[in-house]
Coordinates of C-alpha atoms in Angstrom, one line a residue:
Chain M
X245 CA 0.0 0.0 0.0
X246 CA 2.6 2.1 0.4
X247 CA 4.5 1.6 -2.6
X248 CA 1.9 2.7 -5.0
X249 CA 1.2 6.1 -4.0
X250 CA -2.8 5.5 -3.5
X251 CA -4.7 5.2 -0.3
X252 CA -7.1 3.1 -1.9
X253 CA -6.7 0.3 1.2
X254 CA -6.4 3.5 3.9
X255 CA -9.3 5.2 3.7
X256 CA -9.9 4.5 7.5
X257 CA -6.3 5.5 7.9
X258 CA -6.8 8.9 6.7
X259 CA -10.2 8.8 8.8
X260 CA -8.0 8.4 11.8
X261 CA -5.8 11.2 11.0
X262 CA -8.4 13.3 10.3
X263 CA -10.3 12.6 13.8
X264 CA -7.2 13.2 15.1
X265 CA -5.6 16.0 13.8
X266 CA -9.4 18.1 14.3
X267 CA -9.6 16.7 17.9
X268 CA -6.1 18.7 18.2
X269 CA -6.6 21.7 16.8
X270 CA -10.2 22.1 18.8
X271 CA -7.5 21.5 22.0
X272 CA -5.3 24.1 21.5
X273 CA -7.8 26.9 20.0
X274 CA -9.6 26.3 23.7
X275 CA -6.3 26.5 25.4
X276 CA -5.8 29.6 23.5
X277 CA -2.0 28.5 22.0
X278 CA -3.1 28.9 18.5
X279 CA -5.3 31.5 16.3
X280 CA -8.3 29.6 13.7
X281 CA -7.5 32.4 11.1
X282 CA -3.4 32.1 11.5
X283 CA -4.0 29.2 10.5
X284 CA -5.8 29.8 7.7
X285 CA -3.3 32.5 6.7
X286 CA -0.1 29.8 7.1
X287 CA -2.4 27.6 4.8
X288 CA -3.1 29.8 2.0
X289 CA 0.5 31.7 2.0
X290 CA 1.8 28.0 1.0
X291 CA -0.3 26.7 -1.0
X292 CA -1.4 29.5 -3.1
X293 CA 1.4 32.0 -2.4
X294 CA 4.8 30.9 -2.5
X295 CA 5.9 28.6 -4.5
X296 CA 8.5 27.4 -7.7
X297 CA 7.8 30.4 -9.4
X298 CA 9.7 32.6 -7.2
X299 CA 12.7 30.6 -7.9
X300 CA 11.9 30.9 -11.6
X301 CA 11.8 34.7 -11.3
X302 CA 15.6 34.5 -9.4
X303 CA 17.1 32.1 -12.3
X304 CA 15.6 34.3 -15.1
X305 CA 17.0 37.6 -14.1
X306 CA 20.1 36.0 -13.3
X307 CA 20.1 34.7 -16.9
X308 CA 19.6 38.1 -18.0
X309 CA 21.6 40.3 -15.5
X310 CA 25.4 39.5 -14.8
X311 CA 25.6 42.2 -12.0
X312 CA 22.6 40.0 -10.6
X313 CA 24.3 36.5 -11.4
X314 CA 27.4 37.9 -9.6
X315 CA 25.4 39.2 -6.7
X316 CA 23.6 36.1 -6.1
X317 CA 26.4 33.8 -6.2
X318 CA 28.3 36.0 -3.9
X319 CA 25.1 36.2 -1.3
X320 CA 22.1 34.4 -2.2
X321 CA 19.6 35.4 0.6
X322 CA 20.6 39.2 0.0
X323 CA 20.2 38.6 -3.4
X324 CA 17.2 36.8 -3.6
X325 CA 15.8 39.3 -1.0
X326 CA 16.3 42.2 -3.8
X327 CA 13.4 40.2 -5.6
X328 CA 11.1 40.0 -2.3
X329 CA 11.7 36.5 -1.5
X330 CA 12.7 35.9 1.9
X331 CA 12.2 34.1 5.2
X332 CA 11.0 31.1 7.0
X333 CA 13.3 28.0 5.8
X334 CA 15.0 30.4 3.3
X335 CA 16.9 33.0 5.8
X336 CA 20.5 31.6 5.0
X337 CA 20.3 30.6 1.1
X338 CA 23.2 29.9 -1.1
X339 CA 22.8 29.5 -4.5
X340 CA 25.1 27.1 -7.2
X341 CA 25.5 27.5 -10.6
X342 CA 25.4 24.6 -12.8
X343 CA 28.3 24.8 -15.8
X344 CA 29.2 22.4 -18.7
X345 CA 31.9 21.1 -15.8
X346 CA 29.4 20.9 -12.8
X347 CA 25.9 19.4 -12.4
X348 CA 24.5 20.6 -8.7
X349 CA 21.7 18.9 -7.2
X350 CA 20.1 19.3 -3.3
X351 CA 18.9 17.1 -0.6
X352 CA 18.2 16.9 2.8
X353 CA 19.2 13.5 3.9
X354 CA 18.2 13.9 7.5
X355 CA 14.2 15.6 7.4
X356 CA 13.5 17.8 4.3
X357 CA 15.3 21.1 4.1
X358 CA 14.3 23.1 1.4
X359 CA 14.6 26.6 0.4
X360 CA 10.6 27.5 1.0
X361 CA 10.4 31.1 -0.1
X362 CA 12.0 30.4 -3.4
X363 CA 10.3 26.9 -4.1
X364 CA 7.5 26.2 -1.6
X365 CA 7.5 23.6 0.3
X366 CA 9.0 20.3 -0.9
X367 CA 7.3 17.5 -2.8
X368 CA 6.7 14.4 -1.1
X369 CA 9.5 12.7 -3.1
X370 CA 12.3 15.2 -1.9
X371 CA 11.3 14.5 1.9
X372 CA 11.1 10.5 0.8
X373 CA 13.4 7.4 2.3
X374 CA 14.0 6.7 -1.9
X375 CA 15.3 10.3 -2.5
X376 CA 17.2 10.8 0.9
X377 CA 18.7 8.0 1.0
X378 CA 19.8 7.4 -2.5
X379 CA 20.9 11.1 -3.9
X380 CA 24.0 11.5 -1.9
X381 CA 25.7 7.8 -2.7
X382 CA 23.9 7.2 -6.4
X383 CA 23.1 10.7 -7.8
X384 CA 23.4 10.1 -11.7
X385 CA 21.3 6.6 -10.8
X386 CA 18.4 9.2 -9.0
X387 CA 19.0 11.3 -11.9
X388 CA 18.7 8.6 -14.9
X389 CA 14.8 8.0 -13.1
X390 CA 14.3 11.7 -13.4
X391 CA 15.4 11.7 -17.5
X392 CA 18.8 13.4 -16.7
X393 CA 21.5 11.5 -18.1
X394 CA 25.0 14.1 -18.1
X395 CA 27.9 13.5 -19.9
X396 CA 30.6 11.3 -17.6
X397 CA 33.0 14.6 -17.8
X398 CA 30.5 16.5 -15.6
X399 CA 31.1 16.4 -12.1
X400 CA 27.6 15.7 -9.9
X401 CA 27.9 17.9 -6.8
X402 CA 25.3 16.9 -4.0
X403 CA 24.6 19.7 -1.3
X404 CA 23.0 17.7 1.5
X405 CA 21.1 20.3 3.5
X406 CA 22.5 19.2 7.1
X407 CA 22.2 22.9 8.9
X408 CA 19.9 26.2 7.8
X409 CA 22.1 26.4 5.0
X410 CA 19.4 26.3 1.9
X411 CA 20.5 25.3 -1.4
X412 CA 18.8 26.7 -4.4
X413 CA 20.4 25.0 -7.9
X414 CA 21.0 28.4 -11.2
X415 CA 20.5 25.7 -14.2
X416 CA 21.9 26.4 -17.3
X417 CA 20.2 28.5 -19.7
X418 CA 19.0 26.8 -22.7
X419 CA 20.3 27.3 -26.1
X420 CA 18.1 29.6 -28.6
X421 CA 17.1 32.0 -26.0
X422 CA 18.8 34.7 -26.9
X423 CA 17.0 38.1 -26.5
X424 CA 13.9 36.5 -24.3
X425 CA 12.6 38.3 -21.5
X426 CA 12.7 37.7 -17.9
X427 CA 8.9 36.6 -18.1
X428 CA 9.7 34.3 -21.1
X429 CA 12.9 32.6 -19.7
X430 CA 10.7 31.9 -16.5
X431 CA 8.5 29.5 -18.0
X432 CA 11.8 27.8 -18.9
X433 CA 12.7 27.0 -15.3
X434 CA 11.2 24.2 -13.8
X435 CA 11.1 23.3 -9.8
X436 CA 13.4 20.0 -10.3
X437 CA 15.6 22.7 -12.5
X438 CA 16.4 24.4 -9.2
X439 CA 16.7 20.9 -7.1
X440 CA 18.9 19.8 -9.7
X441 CA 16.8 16.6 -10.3
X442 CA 16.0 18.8 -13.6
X443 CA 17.3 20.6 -16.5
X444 CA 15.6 24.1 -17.6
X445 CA 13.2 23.3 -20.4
X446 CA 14.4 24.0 -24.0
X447 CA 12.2 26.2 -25.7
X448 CA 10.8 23.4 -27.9
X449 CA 9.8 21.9 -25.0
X450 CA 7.3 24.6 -23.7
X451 CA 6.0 25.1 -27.0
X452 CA 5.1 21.0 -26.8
X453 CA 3.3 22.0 -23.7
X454 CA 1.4 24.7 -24.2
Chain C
X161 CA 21.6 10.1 17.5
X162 CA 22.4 6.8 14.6
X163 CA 17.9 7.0 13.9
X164 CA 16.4 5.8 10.5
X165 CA 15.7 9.2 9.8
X166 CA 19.9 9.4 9.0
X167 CA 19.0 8.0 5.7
X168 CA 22.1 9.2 3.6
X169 CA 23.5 5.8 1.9
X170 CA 21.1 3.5 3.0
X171 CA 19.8 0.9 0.1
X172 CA 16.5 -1.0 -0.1
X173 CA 14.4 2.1 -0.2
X174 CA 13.3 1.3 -3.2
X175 CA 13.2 4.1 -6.8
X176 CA 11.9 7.6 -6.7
X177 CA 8.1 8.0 -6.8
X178 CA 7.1 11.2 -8.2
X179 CA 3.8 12.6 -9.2
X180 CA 3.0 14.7 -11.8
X181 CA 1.2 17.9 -10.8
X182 CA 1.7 17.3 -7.2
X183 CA -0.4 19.6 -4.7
X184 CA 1.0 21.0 -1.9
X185 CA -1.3 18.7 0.4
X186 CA -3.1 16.0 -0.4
X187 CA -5.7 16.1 2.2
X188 CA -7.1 18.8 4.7
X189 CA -5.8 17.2 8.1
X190 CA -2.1 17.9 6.2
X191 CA -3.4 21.7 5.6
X192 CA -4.2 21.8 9.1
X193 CA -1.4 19.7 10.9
X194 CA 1.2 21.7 9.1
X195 CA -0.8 25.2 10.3
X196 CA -0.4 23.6 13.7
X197 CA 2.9 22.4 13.8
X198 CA 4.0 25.6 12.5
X199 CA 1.3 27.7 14.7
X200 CA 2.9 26.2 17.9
X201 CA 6.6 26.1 17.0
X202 CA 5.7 29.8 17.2
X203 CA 4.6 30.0 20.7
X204 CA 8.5 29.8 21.6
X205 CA 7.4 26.6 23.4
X206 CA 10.4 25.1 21.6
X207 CA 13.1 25.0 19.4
X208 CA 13.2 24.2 15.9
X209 CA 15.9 21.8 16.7
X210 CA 13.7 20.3 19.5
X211 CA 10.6 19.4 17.0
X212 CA 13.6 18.0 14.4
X213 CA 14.8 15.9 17.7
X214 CA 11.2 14.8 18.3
X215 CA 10.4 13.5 15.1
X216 CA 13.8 11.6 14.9
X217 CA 12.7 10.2 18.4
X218 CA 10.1 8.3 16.9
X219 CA 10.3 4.3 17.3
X220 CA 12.2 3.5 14.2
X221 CA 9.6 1.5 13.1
X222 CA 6.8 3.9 13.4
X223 CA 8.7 6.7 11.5
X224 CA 9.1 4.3 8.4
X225 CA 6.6 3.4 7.8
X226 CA 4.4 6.8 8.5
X227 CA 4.0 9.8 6.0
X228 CA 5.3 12.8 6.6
X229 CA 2.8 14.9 8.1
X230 CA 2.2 11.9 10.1
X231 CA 5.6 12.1 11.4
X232 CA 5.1 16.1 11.9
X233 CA 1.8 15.3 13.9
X234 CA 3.2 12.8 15.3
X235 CA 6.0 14.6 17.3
X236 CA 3.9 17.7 17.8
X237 CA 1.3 16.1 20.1
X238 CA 4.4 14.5 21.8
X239 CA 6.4 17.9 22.0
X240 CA 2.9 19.5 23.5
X241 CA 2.7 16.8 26.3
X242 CA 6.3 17.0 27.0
X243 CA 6.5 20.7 27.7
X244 CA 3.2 20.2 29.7
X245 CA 0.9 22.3 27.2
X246 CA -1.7 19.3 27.5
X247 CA -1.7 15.9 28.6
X248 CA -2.1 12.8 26.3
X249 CA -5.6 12.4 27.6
X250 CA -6.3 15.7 26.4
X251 CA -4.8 15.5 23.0
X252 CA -6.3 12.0 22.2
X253 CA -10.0 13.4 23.2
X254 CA -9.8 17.0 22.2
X255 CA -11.6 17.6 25.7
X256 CA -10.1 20.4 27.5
X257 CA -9.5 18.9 30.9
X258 CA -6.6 21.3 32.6
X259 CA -6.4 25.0 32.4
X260 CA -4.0 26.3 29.5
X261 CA -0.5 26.6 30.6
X262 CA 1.3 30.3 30.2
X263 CA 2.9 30.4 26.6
X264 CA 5.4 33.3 25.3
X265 CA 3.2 34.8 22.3
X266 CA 0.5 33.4 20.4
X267 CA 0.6 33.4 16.4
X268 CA -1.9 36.2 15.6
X269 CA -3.5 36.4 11.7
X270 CA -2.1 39.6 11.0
X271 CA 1.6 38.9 12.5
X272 CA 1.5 36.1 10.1
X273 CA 3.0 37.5 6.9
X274 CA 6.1 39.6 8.8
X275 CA 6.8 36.6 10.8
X276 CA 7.4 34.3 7.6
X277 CA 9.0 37.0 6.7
X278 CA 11.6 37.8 9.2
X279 CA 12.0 33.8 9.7
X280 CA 14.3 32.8 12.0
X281 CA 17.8 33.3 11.0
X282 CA 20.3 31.2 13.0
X283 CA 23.7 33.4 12.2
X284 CA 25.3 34.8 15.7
X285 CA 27.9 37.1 16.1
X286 CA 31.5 34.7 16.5
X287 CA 32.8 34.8 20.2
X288 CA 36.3 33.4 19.0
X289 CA 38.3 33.2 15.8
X290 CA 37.6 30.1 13.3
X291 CA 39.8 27.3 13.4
X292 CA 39.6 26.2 10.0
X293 CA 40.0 27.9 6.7
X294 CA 38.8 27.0 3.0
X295 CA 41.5 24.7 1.9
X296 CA 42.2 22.8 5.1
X297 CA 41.9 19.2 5.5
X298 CA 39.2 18.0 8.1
X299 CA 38.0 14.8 9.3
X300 CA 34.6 14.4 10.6
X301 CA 34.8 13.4 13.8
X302 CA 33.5 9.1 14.6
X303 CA 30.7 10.0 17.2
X304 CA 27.7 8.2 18.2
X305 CA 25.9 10.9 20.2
X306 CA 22.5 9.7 22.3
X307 CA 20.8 12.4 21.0
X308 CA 20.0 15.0 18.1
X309 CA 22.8 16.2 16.1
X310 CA 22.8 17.2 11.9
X311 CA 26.3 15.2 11.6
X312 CA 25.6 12.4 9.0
X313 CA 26.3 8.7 9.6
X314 CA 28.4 8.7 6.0
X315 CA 30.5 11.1 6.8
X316 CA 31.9 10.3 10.3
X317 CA 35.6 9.5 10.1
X318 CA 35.8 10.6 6.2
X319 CA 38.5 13.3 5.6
X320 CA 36.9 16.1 3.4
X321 CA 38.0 19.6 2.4
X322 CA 36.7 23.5 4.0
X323 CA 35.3 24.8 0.9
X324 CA 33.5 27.7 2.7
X325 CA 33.3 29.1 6.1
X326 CA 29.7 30.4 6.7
X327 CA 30.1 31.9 9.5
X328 CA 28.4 31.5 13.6
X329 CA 25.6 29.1 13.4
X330 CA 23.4 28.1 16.6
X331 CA 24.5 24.8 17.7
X332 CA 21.9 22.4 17.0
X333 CA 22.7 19.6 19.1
X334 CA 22.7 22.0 22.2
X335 CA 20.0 23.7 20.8
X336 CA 17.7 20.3 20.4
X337 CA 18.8 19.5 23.9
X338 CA 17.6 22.7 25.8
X339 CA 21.6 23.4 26.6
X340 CA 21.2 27.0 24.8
X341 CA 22.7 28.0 21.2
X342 CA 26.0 28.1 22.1
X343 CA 26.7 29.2 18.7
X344 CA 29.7 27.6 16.5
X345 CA 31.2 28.1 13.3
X346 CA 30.0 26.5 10.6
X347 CA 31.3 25.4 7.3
X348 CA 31.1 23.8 4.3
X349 CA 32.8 21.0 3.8
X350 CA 33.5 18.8 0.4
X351 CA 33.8 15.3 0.8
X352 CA 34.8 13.3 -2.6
X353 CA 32.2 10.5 -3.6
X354 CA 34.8 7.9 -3.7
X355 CA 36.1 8.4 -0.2
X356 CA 32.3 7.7 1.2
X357 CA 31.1 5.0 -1.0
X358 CA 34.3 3.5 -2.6
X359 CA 34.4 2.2 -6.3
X360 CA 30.4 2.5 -7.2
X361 CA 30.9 6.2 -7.0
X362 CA 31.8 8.7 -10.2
X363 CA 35.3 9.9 -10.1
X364 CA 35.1 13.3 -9.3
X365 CA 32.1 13.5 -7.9
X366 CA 31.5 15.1 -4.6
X367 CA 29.2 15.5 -1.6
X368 CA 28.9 18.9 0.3
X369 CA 27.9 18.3 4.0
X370 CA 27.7 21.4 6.6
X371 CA 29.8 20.8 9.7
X372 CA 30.0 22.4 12.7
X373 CA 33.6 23.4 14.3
X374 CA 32.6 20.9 17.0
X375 CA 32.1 17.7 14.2
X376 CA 35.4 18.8 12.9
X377 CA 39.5 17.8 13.7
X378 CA 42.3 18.6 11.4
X379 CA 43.2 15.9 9.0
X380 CA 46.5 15.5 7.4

């Protein structure tokens, strides 16, 4: 049941949780610890809010902005705060560029550190025993699942998040996007671009998806 | 501590699952157990090192084989009975059966945005010099603490290189244990693939773990 991703035989699982998690939170609003419409507000601000596309916005002026690039690599979080991205999970980020030598790609291999104001919060494979346990000790393996297969010249680097160091991954820009705007080269940049499970789209590729 | 959450290495896991056009949650107790966990950790109650220690406290077997917000839920009703917020009874029932107990601050709707915001960054000023410097050789140090610490299993006793010094970072295994931050300097530090996993890994590869001064002696 666990393997396949469905609850279909844990419907009275979830029940449980469910029961449970309610029977809490009617606790502590009694008690007074915790607010009904903070909670709301934590909610929305990360699943609506803050997301991948903040991180999409950083890599794309970067592509088009050296004095940026060179700022960011030199200090991520005040960087990245120049874009009004900062914060919870994200208040000490560093940020590594991917060249035709080095392929960079982030895991937490001890809970599930992720840089949340530039990507949201993590998808259930990054905080996952397959993922955390396999990325620092067979990367290009966890890579050929995720259709990245680099040349055996590049160097994988894995940053394993192990203090409130967050890592956030500048992919290469993709060839035949000269002269694109910022909004443009966005849509380029996907959220496993800037784990480093990912490459940036190629332009042919968006044009496939839209 | 040597917990299953240390998973860095370990085989049998199984491939990467992925889902295509994942949601942030994938059912309302998760919206509401992560609004919790994140609602209380505000109350100053504890540290975030404490609720990391708590989930890694988990029987080995329970943690496996939960899902993550189960895990999170998990260690937040044990981290609200251990710093006597509720009892057990209490949490199991969702009965209020004991006056509240005094907290430092309370998560209001309108703090919500400048606290995400501000965060809560971790950098202190440095009470004495750094002892190591990009370039030097270090060995993480072969330790098998009882409790929390963010020193990796894989790395202990591997030589690796300084590649960055980031500067005075609260101590998390003090911090986890209620010993204070007694701040450290904290670096990063490059280990090469083939010195942690032998011949299966690339040449040239490399690992980047962040160390404290205190996981750290020189290596030659």
């Amino acid at each position: 049941m666990a393997h396949d991703g469905h609850h279909d035989d844990g419907g009275s699982a979830l029940d449980e949780m469910t029961l449970r998690v309610r029977a809490l939170e009617s606790l502590l609003v009694e008690k007074g610890y915790v607010d009904p419409p903070a909670l709301d507000l934590l909610i929305e601000t990360y699943e609506k809010k803050v997301g991948p596309r903040n991180g999409a916005r950083v890599v794309a002026r970067a592509w088009s902005d050296p004095d940026y690039k060179a700022r960011l690599l030199a200090d991520g979080t005040a960087a990245i705060a120049e874009l009004g991205y900062s914060g919870r999970q994200g208040e000490h980020i560093k940020v590594v560029e991917n060249t035709g030598q080095t392929h960079n790609m982030v895991v937490c291999t001890l809970c599930s550190c992720y840089p949340w104001p530039v990507l949201g919060l993590p998808p259930v494979w990054y905080k996952s025993a397959p993922y955390r346990s396999r990325a620092v000790a067979d990367p290009r393996g966890v890579l050929a699942e995720f259709g990245v297969t680099l040349p055996p010249e590049t160097a994988v680097r894995v940053w394993d998040s192990t203090a409130e160091m967050r890592y956030l991954v500048l992919p290469l820009r993709p060839a035949g996007t000269e002269g694109w705007d910022e909004d443009r080269l966005a849509d380029l940049v996907t959220r496993d671009s800037m784990i480093g499970t990912g490459l940036a789209l190629a332009p042919a590729e968006v044009e496939a998806g839209a | 501590m040597n917990g299953v959450h240390d998973m860095g290495g370990m085989r049998g896991h199984g491939p990467v699952e992925r889902e295509e056009n994942e949601p942030a949650f994938h059912a309302e107790w998760e919206r509401r157990a992560f609004a919790l966990a994140l609602a209380m950790g505000a109350t100053g109650a504890w540290t975030l090192d404490m609720s990391r220690q708590a989930r890694e406290s988990l029987p080995p077997a329970q943690y496996l084989a939960s899902s993550y917000y189960e895990i999170w839920f998990a260690a937040l009703c044990d981290l609200i009975c251990a710093k006597g917020l509720a009892s057990r009874d209490e949490i199991d029932t969702g009965r209020l059966a004991a006056p509240p107990a005094n907290i430092a601050r309370v998560l209001k709707a309108e703090d919500v945005a400048a606290a995400l915001a501000k965060g809560a960054p971790v950098e202190r000023p440095a009470r004495a010099p750094a002892r190591f410097s990009p370039g030097d050789k270090v060995r993480a140090k072969v330790m098998h603490p009882p409790a929390h610490t963010r020193l990796p299993r894989y790395v202990r006793g591997h030589v690796g290189v300084i590649e960055e010094v980031h500067g005075c970072h609260v101590f998390p295994d003090d911090n986890a244990a209620g010993r204070g931050e007694n701040p450290d300097w904290l670096y990063g530090v490059g280990f090469a693939a083939a010195d942690l996993w032998g011949g299966s890994a690339h040449p040239g590869d490399k690992v980047h773990v962040d160390c404290w001064q205190a996981y750290l002696e020189p290596a030659e």
